[in-house]
Amino acid sequence: MEKYILSLDQGTTSSRAILFNHDGKIVNSSQEELQQYFPQPGWVEHDAEEIWQSIQNVISNVLTKSNIKPEQLAGIGITNQRETTVIWDKKTGVPVYRALVWQSRQSSEICEDLKDSGYNSLFREKTGLLLDPYFSGTKVKWILDNVPGVRERAENGDLLFGTIDTWLIWKLTGGVVHVTDYSNASRTLLFNIYDLCWDDELLSLLTIPKSLLPEVRSSSEVYGRTDKNTFFGHAVPIAGAAGDQQAALFGQGCFESGMAKNTYGTGCFMLLNTGDKAVKVKEGLLTTIAWGINGKVHYALEGSIFVAGSAVQWLRDGLKLISEAKESEMYAEKIDSSEGVYVVPAFVGLGTPYWESNVKGAIFGLTRGTTKEHLIRATLESLAYQTKDVIKEMEHLACIPLKSLRVDGGAVQNNFLMQFQSDLLDVPVERPVINETTALGAAYLAGLAVGFWESQAEIEKKWVIDERFSPNMSNENRTELYSGWKKAIKATIAFQ
Ligand code: G3P
């Protein structure tokens, strides 16, 4: 009986279940979109029960359509939108409030207060992050402070906190296992990435009871088994978990220090593996845990862009300029340039390297001749400009010049964007055959834990290039385009 690894990729806009075979190839997949709630400007929420329901649906769909039985699953790997915060009742399993999504800004006042009291460097020193509403810690505090009765219940030890990995593992095991992995813990603003433990001083500054927190485990080990009652009568090992960006780094085979990838999903996240050393930076980048495996923790430097693919969704759902995301390529290529139009998609503030949480988006350079093609092209270009901002910061702070860039995520199917990215960076951009590197990374982590794959060396050989985009733009043009972007960013930040 052939065996498979089931990878569950719970992202910001959808939940997916993907089956991988021993060759690391996709056998089948199922996807369900997720409802986004925007109760106030800058707030983004999900319904955690709906997330769980969608995961159950995609698991059942993928098994049915591929005619694979649960007993053929050697293990399950989980990867997830990071930082998104759920608090639920440990007896009933009912969430006390909607999940606060990583993009959500409702804890920005909490961050400002802590910054005003001079705590930014303390958080930076211990967690590698900074005081921005992006991370889970201040979201937990916001729920405890703002949802009636919740603080009391938390102090009585009746509630549990988790990022989405934790929530799903708890649900899959029938409410038995409350854990997270190092990579997800490192995004909470509560975890000391050097001592590898929840930090009492930070917890007390944020007034968060420790009893809420999950146990932190490696990214590749058996955490528990699926509850037979809810999982088709089978106890399948849940054997790997990592935040989606770290999973993508693993799935891209970036195992060595100095290797980097950029994922163009809802947001855009660039991670550079720094091996067993956490590189401390003072400014725009984040120091984070890549994964914990075989008793060792690996670190990465990260540049986080909050809006990438979601800007294309905005063209589709907000402005209704396109009816599906892939049309954006065709419109962008109808014109030779965006003719001075810049879209700065700062819909939920700006991340690396600016960290401006209250900034709003802006469009510059409009003339009477501006068409929808210009707006679409400028929106796509904004993904590449933001990536360039991140890379410049990485090269400047880590002193590592980029030689090429491995890419993945939905938007890398857009050839216009990939070519423009290569032109703007003046380095080759490499797209692998398996673009689902996030899900693949989680599958690898789980498969290694259950002996489905022998070693990372075996996995490394499976990375195969699909297309390499080489730079083809004059220096003059590149410099002029980028300096226009910098002006647009400056003006956007000034307009607050
Ligand atoms: O940190 C947020 C990130 O994990 C979200 O990823 O794939 O939903 O854009 P994605």
mmCIF file with all atom_site columns, N, CA and C and ligand atoms in Angstrom, residues 11-12 80-83 102 134 187 244-245 265-267 269, ligand 1:
data_model
loop_
_atom_site.group_PDB
_atom_site.id
_atom_site.type_symbol
_atom_site.label_atom_id
_atom_site.label_alt_id
_atom_site.label_comp_id
_atom_site.label_asym_id
_atom_site.label_entity_id
_atom_site.label_seq_id
_atom_site.pdbx_PDB_ins_code
_atom_site.Cartn_x
_atom_site.Cartn_y
_atom_site.Cartn_z
_atom_site.occupancy
_atom_site.B_iso_or_equiv
_atom_site.pdbx_formal_charge
_atom_site.auth_seq_id
_atom_site.auth_comp_id
_atom_site.auth_asym_id
_atom_site.auth_atom_id
_atom_site.pdbx_PDB_model_num
ATOM   1  N N  . GLY A 1 11  ? -3.453 29.220 5.135  1.00 0.00 ? 11  GLY A N  1
ATOM   2  C CA . GLY A 1 11  ? -2.944 30.561 4.809  1.00 0.00 ? 11  GLY A CA 1
ATOM   3  C C  . GLY A 1 11  ? -3.948 31.647 5.139  1.00 0.00 ? 11  GLY A C  1
ATOM   4  N N  . THR A 1 12  ? -3.601 32.864 4.806  1.00 0.00 ? 12  THR A N  1
ATOM   5  C CA . THR A 1 12  ? -4.451 34.010 5.146  1.00 0.00 ? 12  THR A CA 1
ATOM   6  C C  . THR A 1 12  ? -5.746 34.012 4.335  1.00 0.00 ? 12  THR A C  1
ATOM   7  N N  . ASN A 1 80  ? 1.273  27.303 8.441  1.00 0.00 ? 80  ASN A N  1
ATOM   8  C CA . ASN A 1 80  ? 0.194  28.239 8.739  1.00 0.00 ? 80  ASN A CA 1
ATOM   9  C C  . ASN A 1 80  ? 0.602  29.693 8.557  1.00 0.00 ? 80  ASN A C  1
ATOM   10 N N  . GLN A 1 81  ? -0.458 30.520 8.317  1.00 0.00 ? 81  GLN A N  1
ATOM   11 C CA . GLN A 1 81  ? -0.272 31.964 8.421  1.00 0.00 ? 81  GLN A CA 1
ATOM   12 C C  . GLN A 1 81  ? 0.252  32.188 9.843  1.00 0.00 ? 81  GLN A C  1
ATOM   13 N N  . ARG A 1 82  ? 1.300  32.970 9.970  1.00 0.00 ? 82  ARG A N  1
ATOM   14 C CA . ARG A 1 82  ? 1.905  33.109 11.284 1.00 0.00 ? 82  ARG A CA 1
ATOM   15 C C  . ARG A 1 82  ? 1.258  34.271 12.067 1.00 0.00 ? 82  ARG A C  1
ATOM   16 N N  . GLU A 1 83  ? 1.548  34.352 13.326 1.00 0.00 ? 83  GLU A N  1
ATOM   17 C CA . GLU A 1 83  ? 1.162  35.463 14.228 1.00 0.00 ? 83  GLU A CA 1
ATOM   18 C C  . GLU A 1 83  ? -0.339 35.575 14.506 1.00 0.00 ? 83  GLU A C  1
ATOM   19 N N  . TRP A 1 102 ? -2.699 38.421 11.383 1.00 0.00 ? 102 TRP A N  1
ATOM   20 C CA . TRP A 1 102 ? -1.379 39.078 11.455 1.00 0.00 ? 102 TRP A CA 1
ATOM   21 C C  . TRP A 1 102 ? -1.402 40.491 10.892 1.00 0.00 ? 102 TRP A C  1
ATOM   22 N N  . TYR A 1 134 ? 1.795  43.665 14.203 1.00 0.00 ? 134 TYR A N  1
ATOM   23 C CA . TYR A 1 134 ? 1.952  42.449 13.397 1.00 0.00 ? 134 TYR A CA 1
ATOM   24 C C  . TYR A 1 134 ? 2.039  41.178 14.262 1.00 0.00 ? 134 TYR A C  1
ATOM   25 N N  . ARG A 1 187 ? 7.460  34.106 16.555 1.00 0.00 ? 187 ARG A N  1
ATOM   26 C CA . ARG A 1 187 ? 6.715  35.228 15.973 1.00 0.00 ? 187 ARG A CA 1
ATOM   27 C C  . ARG A 1 187 ? 5.729  35.843 16.962 1.00 0.00 ? 187 ARG A C  1
ATOM   28 N N  . ASP A 1 244 ? 4.439  29.434 7.855  1.00 0.00 ? 244 ASP A N  1
ATOM   29 C CA . ASP A 1 244 ? 4.491  29.205 6.396  1.00 0.00 ? 244 ASP A CA 1
ATOM   30 C C  . ASP A 1 244 ? 5.770  29.722 5.737  1.00 0.00 ? 244 ASP A C  1
ATOM   31 N N  . GLN A 1 245 ? 6.308  30.836 6.223  1.00 0.00 ? 245 GLN A N  1
ATOM   32 C CA . GLN A 1 245 ? 7.508  31.362 5.562  1.00 0.00 ? 245 GLN A CA 1
ATOM   33 C C  . GLN A 1 245 ? 8.735  30.511 5.850  1.00 0.00 ? 245 GLN A C  1
ATOM   34 N N  . GLY A 1 265 ? 3.009  35.663 -1.427 1.00 0.00 ? 265 GLY A N  1
ATOM   35 C CA . GLY A 1 265 ? 1.662  35.193 -1.059 1.00 0.00 ? 265 GLY A CA 1
ATOM   36 C C  . GLY A 1 265 ? 0.779  36.402 -0.817 1.00 0.00 ? 265 GLY A C  1
ATOM   37 N N  . THR A 1 266 ? -0.046 36.308 0.233  1.00 0.00 ? 266 THR A N  1
ATOM   38 C CA . THR A 1 266 ? -0.875 37.453 0.625  1.00 0.00 ? 266 THR A CA 1
ATOM   39 C C  . THR A 1 266 ? 0.043  38.649 0.865  1.00 0.00 ? 266 THR A C  1
ATOM   40 N N  . GLY A 1 267 ? 1.081  38.382 1.649  1.00 0.00 ? 267 GLY A N  1
ATOM   41 C CA . GLY A 1 267 ? 2.178  39.340 1.810  1.00 0.00 ? 267 GLY A CA 1
ATOM   42 C C  . GLY A 1 267 ? 3.375  38.768 1.064  1.00 0.00 ? 267 GLY A C  1
ATOM   43 N N  . PHE A 1 269 ? 7.448  37.623 1.819  1.00 0.00 ? 269 PHE A N  1
ATOM   44 C CA . PHE A 1 269 ? 8.369  37.420 2.930  1.00 0.00 ? 269 PHE A CA 1
ATOM   45 C C  . PHE A 1 269 ? 9.670  36.836 2.424  1.00 0.00 ? 269 PHE A C  1
HETATM 46 O O1 . G3P B 2 .   ? 3.569  36.457 8.716  1.00 0.00 ? 1   G3P B O1 1
HETATM 47 C C1 . G3P B 2 .   ? 2.418  36.320 7.928  1.00 0.00 ? 1   G3P B C1 1
HETATM 48 C C2 . G3P B 2 .   ? 2.577  35.224 6.927  1.00 0.00 ? 1   G3P B C2 1
HETATM 49 O O2 . G3P B 2 .   ? 2.854  34.035 7.577  1.00 0.00 ? 1   G3P B O2 1
HETATM 50 C C3 . G3P B 2 .   ? 1.363  35.138 6.039  1.00 0.00 ? 1   G3P B C3 1
HETATM 51 O O3 . G3P B 2 .   ? 1.609  34.318 4.981  1.00 0.00 ? 1   G3P B O3 1
HETATM 52 O O4 . G3P B 2 .   ? 1.110  33.058 2.941  1.00 0.00 ? 1   G3P B O4 1
HETATM 53 O O5 . G3P B 2 .   ? -0.740 33.982 4.223  1.00 0.00 ? 1   G3P B O5 1
HETATM 54 O O6 . G3P B 2 .   ? 0.820  35.486 2.954  1.00 0.00 ? 1   G3P B O6 1
HETATM 55 P P1 . G3P B 2 .   ? 0.603  34.232 3.699  1.00 0.00 ? 1   G3P B P1 1
#
